[in-house]
Coordinates of C-alpha atoms and ligand atoms in Angstrom, one line a residue:
X1 CA 0.1 -0.2 -0.1
X2 CA 3.1 2.3 0.3
X3 CA 3.4 4.9 -1.6
X4 CA 0.5 4.4 -3.4
X5 CA -1.7 8.0 -3.0
X6 CA -4.4 8.3 -5.3
X7 CA -7.8 8.1 -4.7
X8 CA -10.4 7.9 -7.5
X9 CA -13.5 9.9 -6.7
X10 CA -16.7 8.5 -8.7
X11 CA -20.3 10.6 -8.7
X12 CA -23.1 8.3 -10.3
X13 CA -25.8 10.5 -11.6
X14 CA -28.6 8.6 -13.4
X15 CA -27.5 10.1 -16.8
X16 CA -23.3 11.0 -15.9
X17 CA -20.4 10.1 -13.8
X18 CA -17.9 12.9 -12.9
X19 CA -14.7 12.3 -11.4
X20 CA -11.3 13.6 -9.9
X21 CA -8.5 12.0 -9.9
X22 CA -6.7 13.3 -6.5
X23 CA -3.2 13.0 -4.9
X24 CA -3.4 12.2 -1.0
X25 CA -0.2 12.7 -0.1
X26 CA -1.3 17.0 -0.7
X27 CA -4.1 17.4 -1.6
X28 CA -3.3 17.6 -5.4
X29 CA -6.1 17.8 -8.2
X30 CA -4.6 15.9 -10.8
X31 CA -7.4 14.3 -12.8
X32 CA -11.2 15.6 -12.9
X33 CA -14.2 15.6 -16.0
X34 CA -17.4 14.0 -16.3
X35 CA -18.9 11.7 -19.2
X36 CA -22.4 12.9 -20.1
X37 CA -25.2 12.1 -21.6
X38 CA -25.2 8.3 -21.0
X39 CA -27.6 6.3 -22.3
X40 CA -29.4 9.2 -24.3
X41 CA -29.1 10.6 -28.4
X42 CA -25.1 11.6 -28.9
X43 CA -24.0 10.0 -24.7
X44 CA -22.7 6.6 -24.7
X45 CA -25.0 3.1 -24.1
X46 CA -24.3 2.9 -20.6
X47 CA -22.0 3.5 -17.2
X48 CA -20.1 0.8 -18.3
X49 CA -19.6 2.5 -21.4
X50 CA -19.3 5.6 -19.3
X51 CA -16.2 4.4 -17.1
X52 CA -14.6 2.5 -19.2
X53 CA -14.1 6.6 -20.4
X54 CA -13.5 7.6 -17.2
X55 CA -10.0 5.0 -17.6
X56 CA -9.0 5.9 -20.8
X57 CA -9.3 10.0 -20.2
X58 CA -7.3 9.1 -16.6
X59 CA -4.9 7.0 -18.6
X60 CA -3.5 10.1 -21.5
X61 CA -2.9 11.7 -18.1
X62 CA -0.5 9.0 -17.5
X63 CA -2.6 7.5 -14.2
X64 CA -4.8 4.6 -15.5
X65 CA -6.9 2.5 -13.4
X66 CA -4.1 -0.5 -13.5
X67 CA -1.7 2.0 -12.0
X68 CA -0.3 1.0 -9.1
X69 CA 0.1 4.7 -7.3
X70 CA -4.3 4.4 -7.3
X71 CA -4.8 3.7 -2.9
X72 CA -8.8 3.6 -3.7
X73 CA -11.7 4.6 -5.5
X74 CA -14.4 6.7 -2.6
X75 CA -18.5 6.7 -4.2
X76 CA -20.7 9.0 -3.9
X77 CA -23.9 7.2 -2.6
X78 CA -26.8 9.5 -2.1
X79 CA -29.4 7.7 0.0
X80 CA -27.0 5.5 3.3
X81 CA -30.6 5.1 5.4
X82 CA -30.8 4.5 9.1
X83 CA -27.8 1.7 8.4
X84 CA -24.9 3.4 6.2
X85 CA -23.7 6.1 9.0
X86 CA -20.0 6.5 8.0
X87 CA -18.7 5.9 5.0
X88 CA -18.2 2.5 4.9
X89 CA -14.8 -0.1 3.2
X90 CA -17.6 -1.4 0.0
X91 CA -18.5 -5.1 0.4
X92 CA -20.9 -7.9 -1.2
X93 CA -23.1 -7.1 1.7
X94 CA -22.0 -3.4 2.2
X95 CA -23.6 -3.0 -1.8
X96 CA -26.7 -5.8 -1.4
X97 CA -27.4 -2.8 1.4
X98 CA -28.1 0.2 -0.3
X99 CA -29.7 -2.2 -3.0
X100 CA -31.9 -2.3 -0.3
X101 CA -32.4 1.2 -0.6
X102 CA -33.5 2.0 -4.0
X103 CA -36.7 2.6 -2.3
X104 CA -35.8 5.4 0.1
X105 CA -33.8 6.8 -4.0
X106 CA -35.3 5.7 -7.0
X107 CA -33.6 8.3 -9.3
X108 CA -30.2 8.4 -7.4
X109 CA -28.5 4.8 -5.5
X110 CA -29.2 2.6 -8.9
X111 CA -26.6 4.2 -10.4
X112 CA -24.5 4.8 -7.1
X113 CA -24.4 1.1 -7.6
X114 CA -24.1 0.5 -10.8
X115 CA -20.7 3.1 -10.7
X116 CA -19.2 1.0 -7.9
X117 CA -20.2 -2.7 -10.0
X118 CA -18.3 -1.1 -12.2
X119 CA -15.8 -0.2 -10.4
X120 CA -15.5 -3.4 -8.0
X121 CA -14.8 -5.0 -11.4
X122 CA -12.2 -2.8 -13.7
X123 CA -10.5 -3.2 -10.1
X124 CA -11.3 -5.8 -7.8
X125 CA -8.2 -5.8 -5.9
X126 CA -8.3 -1.6 -5.1
X127 CA -10.5 -1.1 -2.2
X128 CA -13.5 0.9 -3.0
X129 CA -15.3 3.6 0.1
X130 CA -19.4 4.8 -0.2
X131 CA -19.6 7.8 1.7
X132 CA -23.0 8.7 2.3
X133 CA -25.0 11.9 1.4
X134 CA -27.4 11.5 4.4
X135 CA -24.8 10.2 7.0
X136 CA -23.2 13.8 8.7
X137 CA -26.9 13.9 9.1
X138 CA -27.8 10.9 10.9
X139 CA -26.5 12.5 14.5
X140 CA -29.9 14.7 14.2
X141 CA -31.8 14.3 17.2
X142 CA -35.3 12.2 17.0
X143 CA -37.5 15.0 17.9
X144 CA -35.6 16.9 14.9
X145 CA -35.5 14.1 13.0
X146 CA -39.5 12.4 13.2
X147 CA -41.9 13.3 11.3
X148 CA -45.1 14.2 13.3
X149 CA -47.0 10.9 12.3
X150 CA -48.4 7.3 13.1
X151 CA -44.5 6.1 14.3
X152 CA -45.8 2.1 13.7
X153 CA -46.4 4.3 10.0
X154 CA -43.2 5.6 10.2
X155 CA -41.0 3.8 10.1
X156 CA -42.8 -0.2 9.1
X157 CA -41.7 2.5 6.2
X158 CA -38.5 4.7 6.8
X159 CA -40.7 7.2 7.1
X160 CA -38.0 10.6 8.9
X161 CA -35.5 13.3 8.0
X162 CA -32.2 11.7 6.6
X163 CA -31.0 14.8 5.7
X164 CA -29.1 15.7 2.4
X165 CA -26.3 17.1 0.5
X166 CA -24.0 16.2 4.5
X167 CA -20.4 15.4 3.1
X168 CA -20.6 19.7 1.9
X169 CA -22.0 20.4 5.2
X170 CA -19.8 18.7 7.3
X171 CA -16.5 19.8 4.8
X172 CA -17.8 23.3 4.8
X173 CA -19.2 23.2 8.8
X174 CA -15.6 22.4 9.5
X175 CA -13.6 24.9 7.5
X176 CA -16.1 27.7 8.6
X177 CA -14.7 26.4 12.3
X178 CA -10.6 27.0 9.8
X179 CA -11.6 30.4 9.1
X180 CA -12.4 31.7 11.9
X181 CA -9.3 30.1 13.6
X182 CA -11.1 27.5 15.6
X183 CA -12.2 23.7 17.1
X184 CA -14.7 22.6 15.2
X185 CA -16.5 21.4 18.0
X186 CA -16.6 25.1 19.7
X187 CA -18.3 26.2 17.1
X188 CA -22.2 26.4 16.2
X189 CA -23.0 27.5 12.2
X190 CA -26.2 27.6 10.0
X191 CA -25.0 26.5 7.3
X192 CA -26.8 26.6 3.4
X193 CA -25.8 24.7 0.2
X194 CA -27.3 26.8 -2.4
X195 CA -27.0 25.3 -5.5
X196 CA -29.0 23.8 -7.9
X197 CA -30.5 21.7 -5.0
X198 CA -30.2 23.5 -1.6
X199 CA -30.3 22.6 2.3
X200 CA -29.9 24.1 4.7
X201 CA -28.1 22.4 8.4
X202 CA -28.0 23.2 12.1
X203 CA -24.0 22.4 13.2
X204 CA -23.4 22.4 17.1
X205 CA -19.6 21.7 17.7
X206 CA -18.9 20.6 15.2
X207 CA -22.7 17.8 15.0
X208 CA -25.4 17.9 12.8
X209 CA -28.2 18.5 14.8
X210 CA -31.5 20.3 11.9
X211 CA -31.7 20.8 8.2
X212 CA -33.3 21.2 6.4
X213 CA -34.1 17.6 3.1
X214 CA -35.9 15.0 4.7
X215 CA -37.1 11.9 3.8
X216 CA -35.6 12.8 0.0
X217 CA -34.0 16.2 -1.1
X218 CA -37.5 17.8 -1.9
X219 CA -38.8 19.1 1.5
X220 CA -37.3 22.4 2.5
X221 CA -35.1 25.6 0.8
X222 CA -36.7 26.0 -2.7
X223 CA -34.3 24.9 -5.5
X224 CA -33.7 25.1 -8.9
X225 CA -36.9 23.5 -9.9
X226 CA -37.7 22.1 -6.3
X227 CA -40.7 23.7 -4.8
X228 CA -39.4 22.5 -1.5
X229 CA -41.1 22.9 1.7
X230 CA -45.4 23.1 1.4
X231 CA -48.9 21.6 2.6
X232 CA -49.1 18.1 2.3
X233 CA -52.6 18.8 1.2
X234 CA -51.5 20.2 -1.6
X235 CA -50.9 16.0 -3.1
X236 CA -54.5 15.1 -2.4
X237 CA -55.4 18.2 -3.5
X238 CA -53.6 17.8 -7.8
X239 CA -54.4 14.2 -6.9
X240 CA -58.6 15.0 -6.0
X241 CA -58.8 18.8 -7.9
X242 CA -56.4 18.4 -10.5
X243 CA -56.8 14.6 -11.6
X244 CA -53.2 14.4 -11.6
X245 CA -51.6 11.0 -11.1
X246 CA -49.1 10.4 -8.6
X247 CA -46.2 10.8 -11.0
X248 CA -47.0 13.1 -12.6
X249 CA -47.0 15.6 -9.5
X250 CA -43.3 13.5 -8.2
X251 CA -42.4 15.1 -11.7
X252 CA -44.4 18.5 -11.3
X253 CA -42.8 18.6 -7.3
X254 CA -39.5 18.0 -8.4
X255 CA -38.6 19.4 -11.7
X256 CA -40.7 21.9 -12.9
X257 CA -40.9 23.3 -9.7
X258 CA -39.1 25.8 -7.3
X259 CA -37.1 29.1 -9.5
X260 CA -38.3 27.2 -12.8
X261 CA -41.8 26.9 -11.6
X262 CA -41.7 30.5 -10.5
X263 CA -40.6 32.3 -13.5
X264 CA -39.2 29.5 -16.5
X265 CA -35.0 30.0 -15.5
X266 CA -34.4 28.4 -12.4
X267 CA -30.5 29.7 -12.3
X268 CA -30.0 32.6 -10.5
X269 CA -27.8 34.6 -13.5
X270 CA -30.9 34.7 -15.6
X271 CA -33.1 36.2 -12.9
X272 CA -31.1 38.7 -12.1
X273 CA -30.5 39.5 -15.4
X274 CA -34.6 39.5 -15.8
X275 CA -35.0 41.2 -12.9
X276 CA -32.8 45.0 -14.0
X277 CA -35.0 44.6 -16.2
X278 CA -38.3 44.6 -14.4
X279 CA -39.3 41.1 -14.9
X280 CA -42.1 41.2 -12.4
X281 CA -41.9 36.9 -12.4
X282 CA -38.1 36.4 -12.1
X283 CA -39.1 38.8 -9.0
X284 CA -41.6 36.6 -7.4
X285 CA -39.5 34.4 -7.8
X286 CA -36.4 35.7 -6.2
X287 CA -38.7 37.0 -3.8
X288 CA -39.8 33.7 -2.3
X289 CA -35.9 31.8 -2.7
X290 CA -35.2 34.7 -0.1
X291 CA -37.9 34.3 2.4
X292 CA -38.0 30.8 2.7
X293 CA -33.6 31.3 4.0
X294 CA -34.5 33.8 6.4
X295 CA -37.2 31.4 7.6
X296 CA -34.8 29.2 8.4
X297 CA -32.5 31.2 9.2
X298 CA -34.3 31.8 12.0
X299 CA -35.5 29.3 12.0
X300 CA -31.8 26.9 13.2
X301 CA -30.5 30.2 15.0
X302 CA -33.2 29.3 17.9
X303 CA -32.7 25.6 17.6
X304 CA -28.8 26.4 17.7
X305 CA -29.3 29.5 20.5
X306 CA -26.2 30.4 19.9
X307 CA -25.0 31.1 16.9
X308 CA -21.0 31.5 15.8
X309 CA -21.5 32.0 11.9
X310 CA -23.2 31.1 8.9
X311 CA -22.1 29.6 5.5
X312 CA -22.7 30.4 2.3
X313 CA -21.9 28.1 0.0
X314 CA -22.6 26.0 -3.2
X315 CA -22.5 27.8 -7.1
X316 CA -26.1 30.2 -5.8
X317 CA -24.5 31.1 -1.7
X318 CA -20.9 31.3 -3.3
X319 CA -21.8 33.7 -6.0
X320 CA -25.0 35.3 -5.7
X321 CA -23.7 38.8 -2.9
X322 CA -27.6 40.0 -4.3
X323 CA -29.0 36.5 -2.3
X324 CA -26.5 36.5 0.7
X325 CA -27.4 40.3 1.2
X326 CA -31.2 40.2 0.5
X327 CA -30.8 36.6 3.4
X328 CA -29.5 37.8 6.1
X329 CA -30.1 42.4 5.8
X330 CA -32.5 43.6 8.7
X331 CA -31.6 40.4 11.1
X332 CA -29.6 43.1 13.9
X333 CA -31.8 41.2 16.6
X334 CA -29.7 37.9 15.8
X335 CA -26.8 39.9 15.8
X336 CA -26.3 39.7 12.1
X337 CA -24.5 42.8 10.6
X338 CA -23.4 42.2 6.8
X339 CA -20.5 44.6 5.1
X340 CA -22.2 45.1 1.9
X341 CA -18.8 46.1 -0.1
X342 CA -17.4 42.8 1.7
X343 CA -20.4 41.2 0.1
X344 CA -19.9 42.0 -3.1
X345 CA -16.2 41.7 -4.0
X346 CA -15.7 38.3 -5.8
X347 CA -13.6 35.8 -5.1
X348 CA -12.4 31.5 -5.1
X349 CA -11.3 31.4 -1.6
X350 CA -13.5 31.7 1.9
X351 CA -13.7 34.5 3.1
X352 CA -15.7 36.5 5.9
X353 CA -17.5 39.2 4.9
X354 CA -19.8 40.3 7.3
X355 CA -18.7 43.4 9.7
X356 CA -16.0 43.1 12.2
X357 CA -18.4 44.1 14.7
X358 CA -21.0 41.6 13.4
X359 CA -21.6 38.8 17.1
X360 CA -22.1 37.0 13.4
X361 CA -20.4 36.1 11.8
X362 CA -21.5 35.0 7.7
X363 CA -18.9 33.2 5.7
X364 CA -18.7 32.7 2.2
X365 CA -17.0 28.8 1.9
X366 CA -16.6 26.9 -1.4
X367 CA -17.5 23.6 -1.7
X368 CA -15.7 21.0 -1.8
X369 CA -17.3 17.0 -1.6
X370 CA -14.9 15.1 -3.6
X371 CA -12.2 16.1 -1.7
X372 CA -13.8 14.9 1.5
X373 CA -14.9 11.9 -0.4
X374 CA -11.7 11.2 -0.7
X375 CA -10.1 12.4 2.7
X376 CA -12.6 10.2 4.0
X377 CA -12.4 7.1 1.2
X378 CA -8.3 6.9 1.9
X379 CA -9.2 7.5 6.1
X380 CA -10.6 4.3 5.6
X381 CA -8.5 2.5 2.9
X382 CA -5.4 3.1 3.8
X383 CA -4.6 3.8 7.4
X384 CA -1.0 2.9 7.1
X385 CA -0.6 6.5 5.4
X386 CA -3.2 8.6 6.5
X387 CA -0.3 10.9 8.4
X388 CA 0.9 11.9 4.8
X389 CA -2.4 14.7 5.0
X390 CA -4.3 14.5 7.6
X391 CA -4.6 17.8 7.3
X392 CA -7.7 18.2 7.3
X393 CA -9.9 21.1 7.6
Ligands
ADP1 P1 -25.1 21.1 -8.5 O1 -26.3 21.2 -7.5 O2 -25.7 20.8 -9.4 O3 -24.2 21.1 -7.9 P2 -24.1 24.6 -8.0 O4 -23.7 24.1 -6.3 O5 -23.0 23.9 -8.9 O6 -25.1 23.5 -9.2 O7 -25.1 25.7 -8.3 C1 -25.1 25.6 -9.8 C2 -25.9 27.4 -9.8 O8 -25.3 28.0 -8.9 C3 -26.5 27.6 -11.2 O9 -27.4 26.7 -11.4 C4 -27.0 28.5 -10.6 O10 -28.4 28.9 -9.9 C5 -26.2 29.0 -9.6 N1 -24.6 30.8 -9.5 C6 -23.4 29.2 -11.0 N2 -23.2 30.6 -10.9 C7 -23.7 32.1 -10.3 C8 -23.5 33.3 -10.7 N3 -22.0 34.3 -10.6 N4 -24.1 33.8 -9.8 C9 -25.6 33.4 -9.3 N5 -25.6 32.6 -9.4 C10 -24.7 31.3 -10.1

């Protein structure tokens, strides 16, 4: 094992495989890419071919899948249910366990499973590790994880709040502590992961105590195409009065709602441009998005009691000064004072955008889920070499 310090991170989605090769000796990225349109016209036919393309690309860059430098493969897996609460070395039994969770994540887990199978076929000798999107939220107290429905029914069908984007929330909450010059154990953070999917989490001393996504990634914040929170009776109403079927409603709420449903665009840049031109639908979409964010900031402030930092991450969170400003303006009673000049500065590094005097720090921290997966993978697969790159932050 000694000498092998590279980790291949695979994120296998239903129609794409994203990959990064990271050398854990210095955490440098050696290669990254994406194979898209799997099973679609103009794309590769299936995941086996997709991974072959990944292998070809890695080979062309001088670090093929057969390279002795490769220490392990880390796989992003969306749903770990209540069984997988930490990164897990993949065995046949673990793989079967991930397959058993398909009913909870019918869109995501099958692609993850396929990616794992193909990677294991290509390198059966290598340790392969599953890193779960739900794991960081497994510490949610029952009061936060339980829905207030009949307990027997909930348990029978595995209905509870699992949360997602956990790898990002874990990485960003720790990086926030580092930015403040503190240990994660000493910091309470609200993390706002605002990408195409969006979620908030409340992290107390490094431990996640609440999160906005639930049984599935549909709950919580307004997202690019997902509605986030709504009265569950909307579903019955659409069925009874609107005559819509379950799958149709599922598609409506997951794919045609959120910003897209409100204004026809799911990209915050386009919404910003249209707002500047006085477009009312775009303005409404922005307002609904921001209103929901403020609600969660208020709710999670109350959940945490003491808040040391509020951190924005992912595409919208890292880039949209307008969203950050609108979400946190006028929250002096919660101890939040933004610095408009700092907030307007664009940058790619972790930074503070709050006023020097603000009791609650407001931070922008670029997320790095691949690095987090690589660290988790390397930590499990190569414990003897772990001291090489044990500078988490
Ligand atoms: P994903 O959830 O797909 O990983 P990202 O975290 O990459 O998404 O976020 C994608 C979203 O980020 C885009 O849909 C867009 O709305 C937003 N975004 C990216 N760049 C900017 C920008 N400069 N200003 C505002 N929003 C941006």
